[in-house]
């Protein structure tokens, strides 16, 4: 068994969580859904901070909680790192004290990175002697993340680690998250309600709604499903993986090689060969029958309509396949769909704006 | 100040120190349980702990006297164990003081433990800290100011005890005769200068203690 499995049926007051989830035992998975859908409870059950009656939790080949209630490994024996929404630093200890707390309790043979190196990795060296009360929100989350990693967890659980921050701060923190997962080969589960965060960081996705699992699977596959797209509403869209092929300084454009084609992205996106994820929102993708040269749209790619699905209020969701096999989603008006006579098999030109999602991702084999 | 007065001071200090030590030992786990328990018994225990706050010391002393006496449950136990009768002994006085000052030690500790919240303890648990480790290295240091004020107030409150002492301890010089009782005797005998020496000293001591507690509390607030 090389995965993480959780089965919970739990009714607490007017809230019910009914989830049967299997996540890969390595790489980053996301539990995604609107606020109050049970994401945090699910994560707390994984950590053992909550004990759902009759619930089952298994990580790799170790049973953490058995359905018959006989086995329940308490959180401090699970070897999970947990980064809470509010960071939860120990206010009576300095930053160094907080990091040392974790390091001292890590198994001896896994104390490798050390406090100094971990601090350097998260740019905390200058803050080591400060007290948590004097830190900014972003700094606290960095300390919390470094602290969680210093305890040498086998599973890292992140409860909306970016939620307390504005957009600029988030963008600041994401590279650190990324570095963490590249440096340390451990499994991580991230709880989030922001699609871009999930698309950027996670290989595997569980979509939760009102305490129920709507869908689960590899992120790229899941994001182009109609039911998922409907659940994501305005944030629906596909994610493409590519590598930086060339930067054209004259145009300030980066060419990104994807399967069977090339994307144009604004700005410089890292050196040639950098793996990259690009997000193409369904609302940013329009379909045409011919490749018109008189457009300001950066990307025009030949595609074939796979299928269509009505999306309420005069809208249609169309799934199209690029030459290389990648699927994209378009949200077009019913009227346009009729005008273009969209139907499965129809050849179209996909016109879209692509957004790069953080460079340098260790995309692994996933 | 006569040698008898000094002996009353010594008995008082001994009593207050022993009471404080016992209360910190018993009160800490009790306060921890009160702060974290979701049991239905919890409010009952909380009310019992708070009783000495509202009961007249005479009522408390009366029942303690009955309980510790030869026919009381505790009295029978101590007889059985060969300790002998507790009333009118230093040990009996100590037992009474522990009950009398219990809320003054338990309540600040309970409030502090509650204020810590689940957050830091859960964080510690996910950093591989077991329950005892969490208490010693997270909860206790975070509640350190409360330990200080609980100890100081517990001590000062025991020093100020009168009714319970009179009922179960009596007035035996060198053994159960404490400061407050000595002041009472001096006033009864119209020995005002002697009463002044003890009463004034107690007044100054109590003020200094409370002042120190509030200064420390204020520093604690400023830090967070």
Coordinates of C-alpha atoms in Angstrom, one line a residue, chain B residues 52-216:
Chain B
X52 CA -14.8 28.8 50.0
X53 CA -15.2 32.1 48.1
X54 CA -18.7 32.6 49.2
X55 CA -19.1 30.7 52.5
X56 CA -18.5 32.4 55.8
X57 CA -15.3 31.0 57.3
X58 CA -17.3 29.9 60.3
X59 CA -19.5 27.6 58.2
X60 CA -16.4 26.2 56.5
X61 CA -14.6 25.8 59.8
X62 CA -17.6 24.2 61.4
X63 CA -17.9 21.5 58.8
X64 CA -14.2 21.0 58.7
X65 CA -14.2 20.5 62.4
X66 CA -16.9 17.9 62.1
X67 CA -15.1 16.1 59.2
X68 CA -11.7 16.2 60.9
X69 CA -13.1 15.3 64.4
X70 CA -12.9 11.8 65.9
X71 CA -16.4 10.9 64.5
X72 CA -15.9 12.6 61.1
X73 CA -14.8 10.6 58.0
X74 CA -11.4 12.2 57.8
X75 CA -10.9 12.0 61.5
X76 CA -11.6 8.3 61.5
X77 CA -9.2 7.8 58.7
X78 CA -6.4 9.7 60.5
X79 CA -7.1 7.7 63.7
X80 CA -6.9 4.5 61.7
X81 CA -3.6 5.6 60.1
X82 CA -2.2 6.4 63.5
X83 CA -1.8 10.1 62.8
X84 CA -4.3 11.0 65.6
X85 CA -6.8 13.7 65.7
X86 CA -6.3 16.7 63.4
X87 CA -8.3 19.4 65.2
X88 CA -6.2 21.8 67.2
X89 CA -3.0 20.7 65.6
X90 CA -0.8 22.2 62.9
X91 CA -1.8 19.4 60.5
X92 CA -5.5 20.2 61.0
X93 CA -4.8 23.8 60.4
X94 CA -3.0 23.0 57.2
X95 CA -5.9 20.9 56.0
X96 CA -8.3 23.7 56.7
X97 CA -6.1 26.3 55.0
X98 CA -5.8 24.1 51.9
X99 CA -9.6 24.0 51.5
X100 CA -9.9 27.7 52.4
X101 CA -7.4 28.9 49.9
X102 CA -8.1 26.4 47.1
X103 CA -10.1 28.7 44.8
X104 CA -7.4 31.4 45.0
X105 CA -4.9 29.1 43.5
X106 CA -7.1 27.0 41.2
X107 CA -9.0 29.8 39.6
X108 CA -6.1 31.8 38.1
X109 CA -4.5 28.6 36.9
X110 CA -7.7 27.4 35.3
X111 CA -8.2 30.8 33.6
X112 CA -4.7 30.8 32.3
X113 CA -4.9 27.2 31.0
X114 CA -8.2 28.0 29.3
X115 CA -6.7 31.2 27.7
X116 CA -3.9 29.2 26.1
X117 CA -6.6 27.4 24.0
X118 CA -6.2 24.3 21.9
X119 CA -3.9 25.9 19.3
X120 CA -0.4 25.7 20.8
X121 CA -1.1 22.3 22.3
X122 CA -2.3 20.9 19.1
X123 CA 0.7 22.4 17.3
X124 CA 2.9 20.7 19.9
X125 CA 1.2 17.4 19.4
X126 CA 1.9 17.5 15.6
X127 CA 5.5 18.2 16.4
X128 CA 5.7 14.9 18.2
X129 CA 5.3 16.2 21.8
X130 CA 3.4 13.8 24.0
X131 CA 0.9 14.9 26.7
X132 CA 3.4 15.4 29.5
X133 CA 5.9 17.1 27.2
X134 CA 3.1 19.4 26.0
X135 CA 2.2 20.4 29.6
X136 CA 5.8 20.9 30.7
X137 CA 7.1 22.7 27.7
X138 CA 4.1 24.5 26.3
X139 CA 1.2 24.9 28.7
X140 CA 3.3 25.6 31.9
X141 CA 5.6 28.2 30.4
X142 CA 2.7 29.9 28.7
X143 CA 0.9 30.0 32.1
X144 CA 4.0 31.0 34.1
X145 CA 2.6 34.4 35.2
X146 CA -0.5 32.7 36.5
X147 CA 1.6 30.3 38.5
X148 CA 3.3 33.2 40.1
X149 CA 0.1 35.1 41.0
X150 CA -1.6 31.9 42.1
X151 CA 1.2 31.1 44.5
X152 CA 1.5 34.7 45.8
X153 CA -2.3 35.2 46.3
X154 CA -2.6 31.7 47.8
X155 CA 0.2 32.5 50.3
X156 CA -1.2 36.0 51.2
X157 CA -4.7 34.7 51.5
X158 CA -3.6 32.0 53.9
X159 CA -1.8 34.6 56.0
X160 CA -5.0 36.5 56.2
X161 CA -7.1 33.5 57.4
X162 CA -8.9 33.9 60.7
X163 CA -12.3 32.3 61.1
X164 CA -11.4 28.8 60.0
X165 CA -8.2 28.9 62.1
X166 CA -10.1 29.9 65.2
X167 CA -12.6 27.1 64.7
X168 CA -10.3 24.2 63.9
X169 CA -6.9 25.3 65.1
X170 CA -7.7 27.2 68.3
X171 CA -5.1 29.3 69.8
X172 CA -2.1 27.2 70.9
X173 CA 1.1 29.3 71.0
X174 CA 3.9 27.9 68.8
X175 CA 1.6 25.4 67.1
X176 CA -1.7 26.9 65.9
X177 CA -1.6 30.4 67.0
X178 CA -1.3 32.5 63.8
X179 CA -0.9 36.3 63.2
X180 CA -4.5 37.1 62.8
X181 CA -5.5 35.4 66.0
X182 CA -2.6 37.1 67.8
X183 CA -4.0 40.5 66.6
X184 CA -7.4 39.5 67.9
X185 CA -6.0 38.6 71.3
X186 CA -4.1 41.9 71.6
X187 CA -7.2 43.9 70.7
X188 CA -9.3 41.9 73.2
X189 CA -6.7 42.8 75.8
X190 CA -6.7 46.4 74.7
X191 CA -2.9 46.1 74.0
X192 CA -3.2 48.5 71.0
X193 CA 0.5 49.2 70.4
X194 CA 1.2 45.4 70.1
X195 CA -1.9 45.0 67.9
X196 CA -0.6 47.9 65.7
X197 CA 2.8 46.3 65.3
X198 CA 1.2 43.0 63.9
X199 CA -1.7 44.5 62.1
X200 CA 0.3 47.3 60.5
X201 CA 3.0 44.7 59.4
X202 CA 0.3 42.5 57.9
X203 CA -1.3 45.5 56.1
X204 CA 2.1 46.5 54.6
X205 CA 2.9 42.9 53.6
X206 CA -0.5 42.4 52.0
X207 CA -0.2 45.6 50.0
X208 CA 3.3 44.9 48.9
X209 CA 2.3 41.4 47.7
X210 CA -0.7 42.6 45.7
X211 CA 1.2 45.4 44.2
X212 CA 4.0 43.0 43.1
X213 CA 1.4 40.7 41.5
X214 CA -0.2 43.5 39.5
X215 CA 3.2 44.8 38.4
X216 CA 4.1 41.4 37.1

